[in-house]
JSON list of C-alpha atoms in Angstrom, two decimals:
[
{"chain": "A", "resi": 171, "resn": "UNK", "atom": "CA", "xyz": [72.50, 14.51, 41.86]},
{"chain": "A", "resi": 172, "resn": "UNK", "atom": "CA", "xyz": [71.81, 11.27, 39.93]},
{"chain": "A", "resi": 173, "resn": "UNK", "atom": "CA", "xyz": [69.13, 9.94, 38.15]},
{"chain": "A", "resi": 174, "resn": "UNK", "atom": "CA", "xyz": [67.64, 6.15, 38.76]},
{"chain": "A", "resi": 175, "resn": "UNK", "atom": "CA", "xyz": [64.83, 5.04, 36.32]},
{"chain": "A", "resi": 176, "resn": "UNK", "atom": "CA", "xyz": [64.43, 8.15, 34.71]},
{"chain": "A", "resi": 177, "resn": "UNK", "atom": "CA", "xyz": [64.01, 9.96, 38.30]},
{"chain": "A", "resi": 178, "resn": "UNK", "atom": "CA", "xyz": [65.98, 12.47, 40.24]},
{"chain": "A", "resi": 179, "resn": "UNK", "atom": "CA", "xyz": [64.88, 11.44, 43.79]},
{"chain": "A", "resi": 180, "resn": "UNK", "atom": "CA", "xyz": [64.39, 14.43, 46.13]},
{"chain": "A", "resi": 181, "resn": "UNK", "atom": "CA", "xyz": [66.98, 12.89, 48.61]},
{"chain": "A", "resi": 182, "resn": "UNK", "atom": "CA", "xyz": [69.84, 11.89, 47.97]},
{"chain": "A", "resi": 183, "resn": "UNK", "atom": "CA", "xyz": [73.27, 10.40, 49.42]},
{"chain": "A", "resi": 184, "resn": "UNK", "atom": "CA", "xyz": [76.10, 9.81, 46.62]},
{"chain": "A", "resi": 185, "resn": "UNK", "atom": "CA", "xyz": [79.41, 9.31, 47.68]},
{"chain": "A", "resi": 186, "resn": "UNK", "atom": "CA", "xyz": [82.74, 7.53, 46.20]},
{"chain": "A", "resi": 187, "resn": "UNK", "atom": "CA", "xyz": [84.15, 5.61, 48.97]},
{"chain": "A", "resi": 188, "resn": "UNK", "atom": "CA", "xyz": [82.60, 3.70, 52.27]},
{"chain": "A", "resi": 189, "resn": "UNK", "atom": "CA", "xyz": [82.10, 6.15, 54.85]},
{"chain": "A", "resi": 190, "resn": "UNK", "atom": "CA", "xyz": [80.74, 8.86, 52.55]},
{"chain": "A", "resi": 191, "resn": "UNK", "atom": "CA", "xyz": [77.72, 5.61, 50.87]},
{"chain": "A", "resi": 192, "resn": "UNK", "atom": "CA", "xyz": [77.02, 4.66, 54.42]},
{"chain": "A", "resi": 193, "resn": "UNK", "atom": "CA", "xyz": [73.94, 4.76, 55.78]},
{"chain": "A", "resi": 194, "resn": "UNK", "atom": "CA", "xyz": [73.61, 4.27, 59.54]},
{"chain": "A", "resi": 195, "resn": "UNK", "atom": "CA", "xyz": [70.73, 4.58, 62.09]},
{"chain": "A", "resi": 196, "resn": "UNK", "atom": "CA", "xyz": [71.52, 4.52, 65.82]},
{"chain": "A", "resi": 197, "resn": "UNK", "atom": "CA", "xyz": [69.59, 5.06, 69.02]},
{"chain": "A", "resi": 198, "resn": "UNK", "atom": "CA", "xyz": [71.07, 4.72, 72.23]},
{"chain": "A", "resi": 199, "resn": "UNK", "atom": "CA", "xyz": [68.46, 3.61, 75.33]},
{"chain": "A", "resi": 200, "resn": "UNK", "atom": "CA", "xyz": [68.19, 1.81, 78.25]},
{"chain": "A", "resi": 201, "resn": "UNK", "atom": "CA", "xyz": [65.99, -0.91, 76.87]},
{"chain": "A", "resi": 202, "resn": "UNK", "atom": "CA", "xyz": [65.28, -3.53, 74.43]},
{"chain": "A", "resi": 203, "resn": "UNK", "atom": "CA", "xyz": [64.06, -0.69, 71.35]},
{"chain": "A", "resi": 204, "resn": "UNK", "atom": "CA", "xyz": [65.78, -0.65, 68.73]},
{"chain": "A", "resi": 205, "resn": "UNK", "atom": "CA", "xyz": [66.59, 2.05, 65.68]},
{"chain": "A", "resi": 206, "resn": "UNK", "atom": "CA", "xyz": [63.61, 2.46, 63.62]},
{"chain": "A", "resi": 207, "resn": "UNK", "atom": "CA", "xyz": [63.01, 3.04, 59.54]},
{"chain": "A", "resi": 208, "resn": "UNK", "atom": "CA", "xyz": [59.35, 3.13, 58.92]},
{"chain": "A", "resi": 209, "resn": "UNK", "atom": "CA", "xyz": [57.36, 3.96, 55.52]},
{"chain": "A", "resi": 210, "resn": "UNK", "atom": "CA", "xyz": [53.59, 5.29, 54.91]},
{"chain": "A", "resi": 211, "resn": "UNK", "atom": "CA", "xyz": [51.44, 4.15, 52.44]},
{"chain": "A", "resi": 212, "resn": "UNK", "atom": "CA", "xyz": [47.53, 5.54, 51.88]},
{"chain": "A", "resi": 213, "resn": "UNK", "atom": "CA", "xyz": [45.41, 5.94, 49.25]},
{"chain": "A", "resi": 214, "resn": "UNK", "atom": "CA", "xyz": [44.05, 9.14, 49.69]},
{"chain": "A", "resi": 215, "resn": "UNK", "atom": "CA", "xyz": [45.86, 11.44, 47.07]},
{"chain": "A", "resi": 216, "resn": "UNK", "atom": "CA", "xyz": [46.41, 14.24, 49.63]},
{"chain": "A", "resi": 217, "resn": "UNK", "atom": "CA", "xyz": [49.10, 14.29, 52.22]},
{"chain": "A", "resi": 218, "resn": "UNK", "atom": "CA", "xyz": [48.11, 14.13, 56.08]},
{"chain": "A", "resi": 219, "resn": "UNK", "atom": "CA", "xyz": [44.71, 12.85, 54.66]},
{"chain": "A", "resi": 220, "resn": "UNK", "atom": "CA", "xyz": [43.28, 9.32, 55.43]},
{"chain": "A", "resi": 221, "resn": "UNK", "atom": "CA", "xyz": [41.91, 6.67, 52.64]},
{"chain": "A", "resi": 222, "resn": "UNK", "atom": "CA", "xyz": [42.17, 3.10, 53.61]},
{"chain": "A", "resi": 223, "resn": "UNK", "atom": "CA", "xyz": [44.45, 0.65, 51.53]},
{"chain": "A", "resi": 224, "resn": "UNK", "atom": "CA", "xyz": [42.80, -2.42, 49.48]},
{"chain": "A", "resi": 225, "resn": "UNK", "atom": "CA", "xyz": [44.79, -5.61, 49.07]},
{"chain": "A", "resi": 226, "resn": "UNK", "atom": "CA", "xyz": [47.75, -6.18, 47.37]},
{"chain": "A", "resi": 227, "resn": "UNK", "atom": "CA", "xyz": [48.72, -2.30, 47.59]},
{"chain": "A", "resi": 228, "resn": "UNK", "atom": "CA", "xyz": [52.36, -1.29, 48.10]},
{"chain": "A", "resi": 229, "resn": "UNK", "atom": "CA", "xyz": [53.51, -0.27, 51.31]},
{"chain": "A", "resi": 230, "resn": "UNK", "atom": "CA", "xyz": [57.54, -0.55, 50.98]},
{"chain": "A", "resi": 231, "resn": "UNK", "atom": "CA", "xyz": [59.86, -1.30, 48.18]},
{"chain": "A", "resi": 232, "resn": "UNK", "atom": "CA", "xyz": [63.76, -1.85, 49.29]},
{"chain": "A", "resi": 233, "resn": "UNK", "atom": "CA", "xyz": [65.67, -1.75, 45.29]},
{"chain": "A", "resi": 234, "resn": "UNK", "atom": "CA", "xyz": [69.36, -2.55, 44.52]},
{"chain": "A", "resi": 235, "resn": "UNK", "atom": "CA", "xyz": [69.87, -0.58, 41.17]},
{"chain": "A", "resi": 236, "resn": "UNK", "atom": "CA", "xyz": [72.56, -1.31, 39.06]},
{"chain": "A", "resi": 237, "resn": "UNK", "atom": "CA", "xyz": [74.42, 1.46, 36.02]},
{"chain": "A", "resi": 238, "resn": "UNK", "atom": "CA", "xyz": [74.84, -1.48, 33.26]},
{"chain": "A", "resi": 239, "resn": "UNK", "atom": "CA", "xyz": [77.34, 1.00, 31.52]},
{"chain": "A", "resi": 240, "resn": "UNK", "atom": "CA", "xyz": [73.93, 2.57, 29.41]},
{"chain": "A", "resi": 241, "resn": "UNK", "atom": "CA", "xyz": [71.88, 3.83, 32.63]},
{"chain": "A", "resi": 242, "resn": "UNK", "atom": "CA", "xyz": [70.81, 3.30, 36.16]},
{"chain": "A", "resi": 243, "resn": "UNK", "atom": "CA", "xyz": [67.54, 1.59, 35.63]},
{"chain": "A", "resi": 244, "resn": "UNK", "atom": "CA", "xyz": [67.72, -1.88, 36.15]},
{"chain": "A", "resi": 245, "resn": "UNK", "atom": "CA", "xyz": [67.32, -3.72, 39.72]},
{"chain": "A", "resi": 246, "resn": "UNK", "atom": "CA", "xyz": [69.04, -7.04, 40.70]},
{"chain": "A", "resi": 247, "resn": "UNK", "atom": "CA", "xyz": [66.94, -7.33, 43.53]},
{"chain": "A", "resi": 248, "resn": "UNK", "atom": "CA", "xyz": [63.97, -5.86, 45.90]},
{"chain": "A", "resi": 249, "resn": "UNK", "atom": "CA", "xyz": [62.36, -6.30, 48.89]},
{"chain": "A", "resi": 250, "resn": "UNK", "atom": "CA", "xyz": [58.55, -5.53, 48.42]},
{"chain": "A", "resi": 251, "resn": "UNK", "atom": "CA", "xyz": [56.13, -4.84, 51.41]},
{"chain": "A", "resi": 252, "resn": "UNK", "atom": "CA", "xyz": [52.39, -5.37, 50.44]},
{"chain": "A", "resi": 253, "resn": "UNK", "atom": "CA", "xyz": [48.82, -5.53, 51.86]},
{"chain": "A", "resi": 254, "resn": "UNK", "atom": "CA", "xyz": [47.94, -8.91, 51.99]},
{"chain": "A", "resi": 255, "resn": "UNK", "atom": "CA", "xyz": [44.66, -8.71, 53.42]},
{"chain": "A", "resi": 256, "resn": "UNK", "atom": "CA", "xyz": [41.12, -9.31, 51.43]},
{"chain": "A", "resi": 257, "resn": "UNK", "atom": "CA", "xyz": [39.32, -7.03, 53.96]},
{"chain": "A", "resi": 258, "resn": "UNK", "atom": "CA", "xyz": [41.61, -4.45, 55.44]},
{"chain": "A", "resi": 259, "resn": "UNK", "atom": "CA", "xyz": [40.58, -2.59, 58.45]},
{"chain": "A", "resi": 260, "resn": "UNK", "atom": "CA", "xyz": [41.24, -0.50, 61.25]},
{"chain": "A", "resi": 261, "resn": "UNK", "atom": "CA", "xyz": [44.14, -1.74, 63.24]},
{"chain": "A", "resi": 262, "resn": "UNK", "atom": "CA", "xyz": [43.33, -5.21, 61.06]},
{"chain": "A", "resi": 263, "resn": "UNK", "atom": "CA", "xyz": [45.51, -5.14, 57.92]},
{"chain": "A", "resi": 264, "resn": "UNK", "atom": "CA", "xyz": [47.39, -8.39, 57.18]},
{"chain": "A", "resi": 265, "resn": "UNK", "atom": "CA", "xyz": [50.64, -7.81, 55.26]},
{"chain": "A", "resi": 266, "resn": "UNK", "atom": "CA", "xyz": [52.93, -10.06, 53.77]},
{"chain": "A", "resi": 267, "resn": "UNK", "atom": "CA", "xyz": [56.62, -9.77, 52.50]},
{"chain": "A", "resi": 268, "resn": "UNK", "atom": "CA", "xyz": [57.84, -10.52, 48.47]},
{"chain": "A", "resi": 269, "resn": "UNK", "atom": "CA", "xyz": [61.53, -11.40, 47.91]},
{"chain": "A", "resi": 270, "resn": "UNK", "atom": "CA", "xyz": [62.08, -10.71, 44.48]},
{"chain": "A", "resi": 271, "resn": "UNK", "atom": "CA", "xyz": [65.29, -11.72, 42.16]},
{"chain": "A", "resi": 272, "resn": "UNK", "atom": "CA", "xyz": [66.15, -10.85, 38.76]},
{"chain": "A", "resi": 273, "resn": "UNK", "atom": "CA", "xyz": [67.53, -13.33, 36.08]},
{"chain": "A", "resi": 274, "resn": "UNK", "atom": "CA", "xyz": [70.59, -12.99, 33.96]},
{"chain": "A", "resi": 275, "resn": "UNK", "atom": "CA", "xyz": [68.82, -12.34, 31.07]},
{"chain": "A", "resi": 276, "resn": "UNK", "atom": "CA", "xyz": [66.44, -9.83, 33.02]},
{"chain": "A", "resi": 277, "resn": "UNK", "atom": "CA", "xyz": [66.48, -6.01, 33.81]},
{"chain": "A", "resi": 278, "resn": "UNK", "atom": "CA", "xyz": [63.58, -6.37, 36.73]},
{"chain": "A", "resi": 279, "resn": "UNK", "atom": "CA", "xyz": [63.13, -8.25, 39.65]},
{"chain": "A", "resi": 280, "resn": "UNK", "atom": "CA", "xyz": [60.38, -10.91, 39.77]},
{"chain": "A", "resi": 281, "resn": "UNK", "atom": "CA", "xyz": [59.06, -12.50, 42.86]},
{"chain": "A", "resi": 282, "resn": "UNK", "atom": "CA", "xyz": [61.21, -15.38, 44.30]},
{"chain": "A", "resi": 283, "resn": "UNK", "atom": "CA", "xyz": [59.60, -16.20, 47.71]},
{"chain": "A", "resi": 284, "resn": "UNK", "atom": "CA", "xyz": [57.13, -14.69, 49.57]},
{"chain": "A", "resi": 285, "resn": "UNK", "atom": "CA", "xyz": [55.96, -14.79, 53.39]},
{"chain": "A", "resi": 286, "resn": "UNK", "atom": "CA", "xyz": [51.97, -14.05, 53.62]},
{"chain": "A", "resi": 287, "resn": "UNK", "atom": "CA", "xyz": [49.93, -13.08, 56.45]},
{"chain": "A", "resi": 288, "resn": "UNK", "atom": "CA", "xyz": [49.34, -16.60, 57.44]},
{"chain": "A", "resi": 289, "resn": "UNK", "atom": "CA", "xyz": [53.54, -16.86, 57.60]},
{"chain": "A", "resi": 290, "resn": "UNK", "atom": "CA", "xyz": [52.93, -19.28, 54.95]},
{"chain": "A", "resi": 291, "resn": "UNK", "atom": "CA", "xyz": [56.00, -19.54, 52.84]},
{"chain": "A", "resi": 292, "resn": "UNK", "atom": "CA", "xyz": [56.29, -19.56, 49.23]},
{"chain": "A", "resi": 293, "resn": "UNK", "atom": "CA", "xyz": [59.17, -20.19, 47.00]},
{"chain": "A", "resi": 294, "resn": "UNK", "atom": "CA", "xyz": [58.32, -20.03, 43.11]},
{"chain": "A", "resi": 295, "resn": "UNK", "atom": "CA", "xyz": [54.26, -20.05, 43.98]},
{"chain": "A", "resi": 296, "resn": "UNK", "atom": "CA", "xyz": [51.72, -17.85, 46.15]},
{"chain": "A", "resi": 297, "resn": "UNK", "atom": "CA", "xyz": [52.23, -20.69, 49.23]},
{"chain": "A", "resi": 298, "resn": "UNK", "atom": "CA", "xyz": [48.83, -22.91, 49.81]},
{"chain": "A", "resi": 299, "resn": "UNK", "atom": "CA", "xyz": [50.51, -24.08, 52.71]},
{"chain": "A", "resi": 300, "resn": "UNK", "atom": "CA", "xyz": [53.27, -23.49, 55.46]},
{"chain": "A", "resi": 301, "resn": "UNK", "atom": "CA", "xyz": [55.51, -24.41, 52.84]},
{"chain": "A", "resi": 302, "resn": "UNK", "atom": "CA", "xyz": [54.59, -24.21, 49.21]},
{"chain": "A", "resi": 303, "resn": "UNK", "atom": "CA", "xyz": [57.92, -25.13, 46.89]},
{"chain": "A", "resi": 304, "resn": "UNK", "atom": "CA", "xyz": [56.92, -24.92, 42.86]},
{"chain": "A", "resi": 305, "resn": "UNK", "atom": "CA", "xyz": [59.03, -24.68, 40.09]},
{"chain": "A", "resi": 306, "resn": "UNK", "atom": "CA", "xyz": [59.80, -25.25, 36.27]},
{"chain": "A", "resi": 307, "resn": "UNK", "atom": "CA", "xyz": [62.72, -26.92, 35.93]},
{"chain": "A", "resi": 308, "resn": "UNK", "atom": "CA", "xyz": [64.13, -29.46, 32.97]},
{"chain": "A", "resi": 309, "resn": "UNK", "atom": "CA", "xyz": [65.99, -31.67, 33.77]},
{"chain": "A", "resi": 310, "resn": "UNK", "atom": "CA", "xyz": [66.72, -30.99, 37.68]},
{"chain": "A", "resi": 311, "resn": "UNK", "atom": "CA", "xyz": [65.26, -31.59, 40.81]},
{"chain": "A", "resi": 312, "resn": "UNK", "atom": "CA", "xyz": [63.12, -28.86, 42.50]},
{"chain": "A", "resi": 313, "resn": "UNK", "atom": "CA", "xyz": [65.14, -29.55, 46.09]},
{"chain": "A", "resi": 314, "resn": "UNK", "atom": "CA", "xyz": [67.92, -31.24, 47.50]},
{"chain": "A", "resi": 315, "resn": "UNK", "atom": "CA", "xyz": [68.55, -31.88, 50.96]},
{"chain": "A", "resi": 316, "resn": "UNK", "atom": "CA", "xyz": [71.88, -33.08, 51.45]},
{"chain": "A", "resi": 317, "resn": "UNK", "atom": "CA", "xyz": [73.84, -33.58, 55.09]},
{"chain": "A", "resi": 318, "resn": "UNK", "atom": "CA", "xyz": [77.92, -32.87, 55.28]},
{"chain": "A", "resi": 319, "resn": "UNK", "atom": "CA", "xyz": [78.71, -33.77, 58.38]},
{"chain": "A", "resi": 320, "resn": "UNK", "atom": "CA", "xyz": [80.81, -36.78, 58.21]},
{"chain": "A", "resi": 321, "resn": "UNK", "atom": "CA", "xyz": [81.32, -38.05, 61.84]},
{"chain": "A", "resi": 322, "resn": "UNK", "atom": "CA", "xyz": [79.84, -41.19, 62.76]},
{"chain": "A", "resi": 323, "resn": "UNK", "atom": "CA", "xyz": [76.64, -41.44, 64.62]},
{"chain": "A", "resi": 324, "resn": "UNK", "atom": "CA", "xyz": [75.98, -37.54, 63.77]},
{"chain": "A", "resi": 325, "resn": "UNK", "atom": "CA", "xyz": [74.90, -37.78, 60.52]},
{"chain": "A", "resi": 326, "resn": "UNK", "atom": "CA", "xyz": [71.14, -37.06, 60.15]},
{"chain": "A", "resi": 327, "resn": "UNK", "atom": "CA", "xyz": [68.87, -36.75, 56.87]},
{"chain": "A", "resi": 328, "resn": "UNK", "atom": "CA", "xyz": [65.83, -35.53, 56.87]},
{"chain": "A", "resi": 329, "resn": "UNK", "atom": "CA", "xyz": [62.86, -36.10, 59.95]},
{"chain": "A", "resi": 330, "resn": "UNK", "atom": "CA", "xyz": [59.43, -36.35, 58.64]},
{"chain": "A", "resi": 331, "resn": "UNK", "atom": "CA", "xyz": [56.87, -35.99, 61.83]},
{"chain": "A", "resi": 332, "resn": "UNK", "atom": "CA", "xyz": [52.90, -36.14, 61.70]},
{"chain": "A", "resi": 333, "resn": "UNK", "atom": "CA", "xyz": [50.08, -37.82, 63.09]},
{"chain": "A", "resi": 334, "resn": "UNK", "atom": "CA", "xyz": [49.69, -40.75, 65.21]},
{"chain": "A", "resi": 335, "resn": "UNK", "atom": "CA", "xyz": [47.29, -42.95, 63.99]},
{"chain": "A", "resi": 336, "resn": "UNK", "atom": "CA", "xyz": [45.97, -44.10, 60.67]},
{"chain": "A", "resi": 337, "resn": "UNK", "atom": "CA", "xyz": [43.46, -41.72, 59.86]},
{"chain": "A", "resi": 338, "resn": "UNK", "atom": "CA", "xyz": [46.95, -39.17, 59.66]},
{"chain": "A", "resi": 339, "resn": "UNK", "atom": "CA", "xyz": [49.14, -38.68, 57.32]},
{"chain": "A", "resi": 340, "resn": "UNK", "atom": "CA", "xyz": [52.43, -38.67, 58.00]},
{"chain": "A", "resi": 341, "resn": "UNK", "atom": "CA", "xyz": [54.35, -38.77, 54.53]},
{"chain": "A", "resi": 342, "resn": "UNK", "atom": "CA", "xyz": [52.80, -38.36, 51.27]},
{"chain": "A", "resi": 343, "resn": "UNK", "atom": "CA", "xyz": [53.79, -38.39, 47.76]},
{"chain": "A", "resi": 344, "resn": "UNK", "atom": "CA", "xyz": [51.68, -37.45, 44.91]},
{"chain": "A", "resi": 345, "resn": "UNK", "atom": "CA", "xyz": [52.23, -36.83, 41.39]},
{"chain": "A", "resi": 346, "resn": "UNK", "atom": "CA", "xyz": [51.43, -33.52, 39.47]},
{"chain": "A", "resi": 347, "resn": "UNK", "atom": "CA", "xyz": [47.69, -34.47, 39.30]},
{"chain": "A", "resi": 348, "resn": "UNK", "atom": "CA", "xyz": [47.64, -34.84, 42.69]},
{"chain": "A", "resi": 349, "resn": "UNK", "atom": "CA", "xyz": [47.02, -38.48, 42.75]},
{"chain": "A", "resi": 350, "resn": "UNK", "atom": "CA", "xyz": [48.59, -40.61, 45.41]},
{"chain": "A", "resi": 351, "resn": "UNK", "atom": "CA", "xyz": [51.20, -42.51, 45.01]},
{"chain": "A", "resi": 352, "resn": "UNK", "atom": "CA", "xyz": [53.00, -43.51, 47.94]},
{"chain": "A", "resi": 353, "resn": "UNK", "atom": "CA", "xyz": [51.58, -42.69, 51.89]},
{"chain": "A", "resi": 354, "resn": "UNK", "atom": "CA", "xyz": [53.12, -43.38, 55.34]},
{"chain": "A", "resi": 355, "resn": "UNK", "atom": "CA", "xyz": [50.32, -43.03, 58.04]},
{"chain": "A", "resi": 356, "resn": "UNK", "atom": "CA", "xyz": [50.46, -42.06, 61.51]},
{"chain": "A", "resi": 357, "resn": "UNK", "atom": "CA", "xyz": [50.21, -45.58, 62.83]},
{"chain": "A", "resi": 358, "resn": "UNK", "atom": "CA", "xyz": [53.51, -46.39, 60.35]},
{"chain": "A", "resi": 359, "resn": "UNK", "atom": "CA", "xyz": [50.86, -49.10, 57.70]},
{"chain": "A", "resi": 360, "resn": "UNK", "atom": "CA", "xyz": [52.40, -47.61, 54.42]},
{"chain": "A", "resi": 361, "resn": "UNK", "atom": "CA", "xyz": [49.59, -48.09, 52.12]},
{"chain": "A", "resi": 362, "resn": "UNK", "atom": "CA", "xyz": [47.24, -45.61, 49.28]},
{"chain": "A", "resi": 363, "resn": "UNK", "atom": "CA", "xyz": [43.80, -45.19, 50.45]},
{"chain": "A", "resi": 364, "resn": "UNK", "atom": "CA", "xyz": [42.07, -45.82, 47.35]},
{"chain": "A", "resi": 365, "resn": "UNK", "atom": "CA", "xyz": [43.32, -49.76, 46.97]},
{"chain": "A", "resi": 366, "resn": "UNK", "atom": "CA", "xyz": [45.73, -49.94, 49.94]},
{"chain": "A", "resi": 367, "resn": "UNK", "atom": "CA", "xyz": [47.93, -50.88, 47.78]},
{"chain": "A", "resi": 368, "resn": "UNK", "atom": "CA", "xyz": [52.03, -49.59, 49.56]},
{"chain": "A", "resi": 369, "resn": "UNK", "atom": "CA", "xyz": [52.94, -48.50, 46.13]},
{"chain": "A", "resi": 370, "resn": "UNK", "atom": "CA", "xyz": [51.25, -47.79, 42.92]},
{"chain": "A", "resi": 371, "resn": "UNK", "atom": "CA", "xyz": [51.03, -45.11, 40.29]},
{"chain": "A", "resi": 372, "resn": "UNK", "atom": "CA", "xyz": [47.48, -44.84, 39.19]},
{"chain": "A", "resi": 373, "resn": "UNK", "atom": "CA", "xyz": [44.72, -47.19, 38.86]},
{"chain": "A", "resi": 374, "resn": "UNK", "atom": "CA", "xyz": [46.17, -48.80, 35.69]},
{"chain": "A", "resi": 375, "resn": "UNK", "atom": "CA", "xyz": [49.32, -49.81, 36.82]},
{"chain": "A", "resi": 376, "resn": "UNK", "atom": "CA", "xyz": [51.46, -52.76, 36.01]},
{"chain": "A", "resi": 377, "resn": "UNK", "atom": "CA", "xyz": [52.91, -53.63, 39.02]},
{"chain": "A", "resi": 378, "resn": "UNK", "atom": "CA", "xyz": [51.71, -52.74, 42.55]},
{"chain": "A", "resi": 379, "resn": "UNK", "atom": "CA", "xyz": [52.87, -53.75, 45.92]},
{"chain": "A", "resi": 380, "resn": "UNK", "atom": "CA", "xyz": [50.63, -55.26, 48.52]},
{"chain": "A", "resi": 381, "resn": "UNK", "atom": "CA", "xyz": [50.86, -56.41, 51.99]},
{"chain": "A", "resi": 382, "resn": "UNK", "atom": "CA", "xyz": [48.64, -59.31, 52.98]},
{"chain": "A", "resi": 383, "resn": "UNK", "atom": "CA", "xyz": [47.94, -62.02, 55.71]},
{"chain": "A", "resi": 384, "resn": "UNK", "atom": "CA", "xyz": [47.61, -64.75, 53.09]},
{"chain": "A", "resi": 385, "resn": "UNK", "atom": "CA", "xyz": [43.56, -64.91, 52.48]},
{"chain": "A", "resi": 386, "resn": "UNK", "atom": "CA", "xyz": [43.63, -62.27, 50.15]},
{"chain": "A", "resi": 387, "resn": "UNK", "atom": "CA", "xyz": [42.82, -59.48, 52.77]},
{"chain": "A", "resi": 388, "resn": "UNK", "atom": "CA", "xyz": [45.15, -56.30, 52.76]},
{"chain": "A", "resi": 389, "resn": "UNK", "atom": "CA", "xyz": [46.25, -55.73, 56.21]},
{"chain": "A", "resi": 390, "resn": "UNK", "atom": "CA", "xyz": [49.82, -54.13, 57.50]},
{"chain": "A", "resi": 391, "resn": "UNK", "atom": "CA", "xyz": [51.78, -57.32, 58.09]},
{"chain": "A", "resi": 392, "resn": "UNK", "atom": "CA", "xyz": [52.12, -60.59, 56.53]},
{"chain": "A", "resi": 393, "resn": "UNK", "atom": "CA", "xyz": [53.15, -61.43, 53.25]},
{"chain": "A", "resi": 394, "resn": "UNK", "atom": "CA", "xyz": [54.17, -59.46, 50.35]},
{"chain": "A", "resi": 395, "resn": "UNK", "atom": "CA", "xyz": [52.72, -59.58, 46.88]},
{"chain": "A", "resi": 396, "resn": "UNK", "atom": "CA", "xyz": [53.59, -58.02, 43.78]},
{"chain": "A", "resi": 397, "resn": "UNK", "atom": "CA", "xyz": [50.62, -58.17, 41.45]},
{"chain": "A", "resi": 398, "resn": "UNK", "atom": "CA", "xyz": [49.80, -56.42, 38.04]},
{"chain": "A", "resi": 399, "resn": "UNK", "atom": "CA", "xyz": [46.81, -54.24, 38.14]},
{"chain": "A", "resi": 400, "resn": "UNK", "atom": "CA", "xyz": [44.18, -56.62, 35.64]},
{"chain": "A", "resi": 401, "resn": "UNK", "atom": "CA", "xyz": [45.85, -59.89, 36.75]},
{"chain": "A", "resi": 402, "resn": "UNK", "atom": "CA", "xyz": [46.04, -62.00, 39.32]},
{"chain": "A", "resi": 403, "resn": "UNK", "atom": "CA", "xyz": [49.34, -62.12, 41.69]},
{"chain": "A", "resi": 404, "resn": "UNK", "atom": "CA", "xyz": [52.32, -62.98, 39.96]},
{"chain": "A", "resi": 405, "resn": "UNK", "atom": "CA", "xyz": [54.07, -65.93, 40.15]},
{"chain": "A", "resi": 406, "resn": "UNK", "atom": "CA", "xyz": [57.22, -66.18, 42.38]},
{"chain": "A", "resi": 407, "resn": "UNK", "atom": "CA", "xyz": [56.36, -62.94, 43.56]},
{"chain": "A", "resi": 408, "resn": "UNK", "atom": "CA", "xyz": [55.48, -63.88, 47.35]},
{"chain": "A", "resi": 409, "resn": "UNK", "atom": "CA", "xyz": [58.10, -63.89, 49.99]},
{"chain": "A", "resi": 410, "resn": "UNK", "atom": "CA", "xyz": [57.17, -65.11, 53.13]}
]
């Protein structure tokens, strides 16, 4: 038997080649069921007893352990199974699934993504959203999309879809205050709801882009004007 963070588990199945490490569960039926590997978690302290679980408990931990030449006690990676459910219930307990990764300076996995009850997906940040991407990176971006197909006429970036009119928002960029800097509506005006101004960095910018019909109103077509946030427009800054 071996020991793994200071544990002998109770079962156990070492071996030195592939066959004798390998691990299989089969089931052979005449429908669409497959094999099955399930896992119990309760809070009662007695076995075959009942005591519901409270949110954020445990159900199902999946480790890969490493020997890094002192001991068998550090993990590269796990798969964690938790209650993810403010106010479990009978037959009404909301779970959600942790990816977690370890660094190279690390000896235990720390959470990487996670998929919540909602199916909200998190990577770097407990998701707010159907996709919630966070990170603290120097000197890098956070994503990159990037296409590789080189054929002509097959290439495609990336498709931003939402809303059809302009009380929806289609595209939005913000910075980390959560201010808005640039916004695509439904209806396709690009313009910030607090000045309509297309783009602009804060309220005391100096240089904004506007869209007018010439009068001085903002509207979505017409002529464009560059203009500094406590002036008046700049000269030989319209284009007709």
């Amino acid at each position: 038997q071996t020991t793994v963070t200071g544990v002998t588990p109770e079962f156990q199945m070492l071996g030195t080649g592939f066959a004798d490490s390998f691990l299989c569960v089969g089931r052979w039926s005449a429908d669409a069921t497959p094999p099955f590997i399930g896992a119990v978690k309760s809070r009662h302290a007695t076995i075959g007893s009942s005591a519901i679980v409270q949110n954020g408990d445990g159900v199902l931990d999946i480790v890969g352990y490493i020997d890094d030449g002192a001991d068998v006690a550090s993990d590269v990676a796990r798969i964690r199974f938790i209650v993810d459910d403010a106010n479990p219930a009978e037959n009404q307990t909301g779970g959600a699934i942790l990816f977690n990764t370890t660094t190279v300076t690390g000896a235990t996995a720390t959470e990487a993504l996670r998929i919540d009850s909602s199916g909200n997906v998190g990577i770097g940040v407990t998701p707010t959203n159907l996709l919630s991407v966070e990170g603290a990176i120097a000197s890098d971006w956070i994503a990159e999309i990037k296409q590789t197909h080189a054929t002509a006429g097959q290439s495609y970036g990336l498709n931003v879809a939402g809303g059809t009119n302009s009380s929806d928002q289609a595209f939005r960029v913000t910075n980390e205050a959560e201010s808005i800097l640039f916004n695509i509506l439904g209806s396709g005006a690009v313009k910030n709801p607090v000045d309509n101004a297309g783009f602009h960095t804060g309220a005391s910018d100096d240089l904004r882009m506007f869209v007018s019909s010439g009068s001085g109103e903002v509207v979505s077509t017409g002529v464009l004007y560059l203009k500094a946030a406590a002036q008046n427009i700049l000269q030989g800054t319209q284009i007709q």
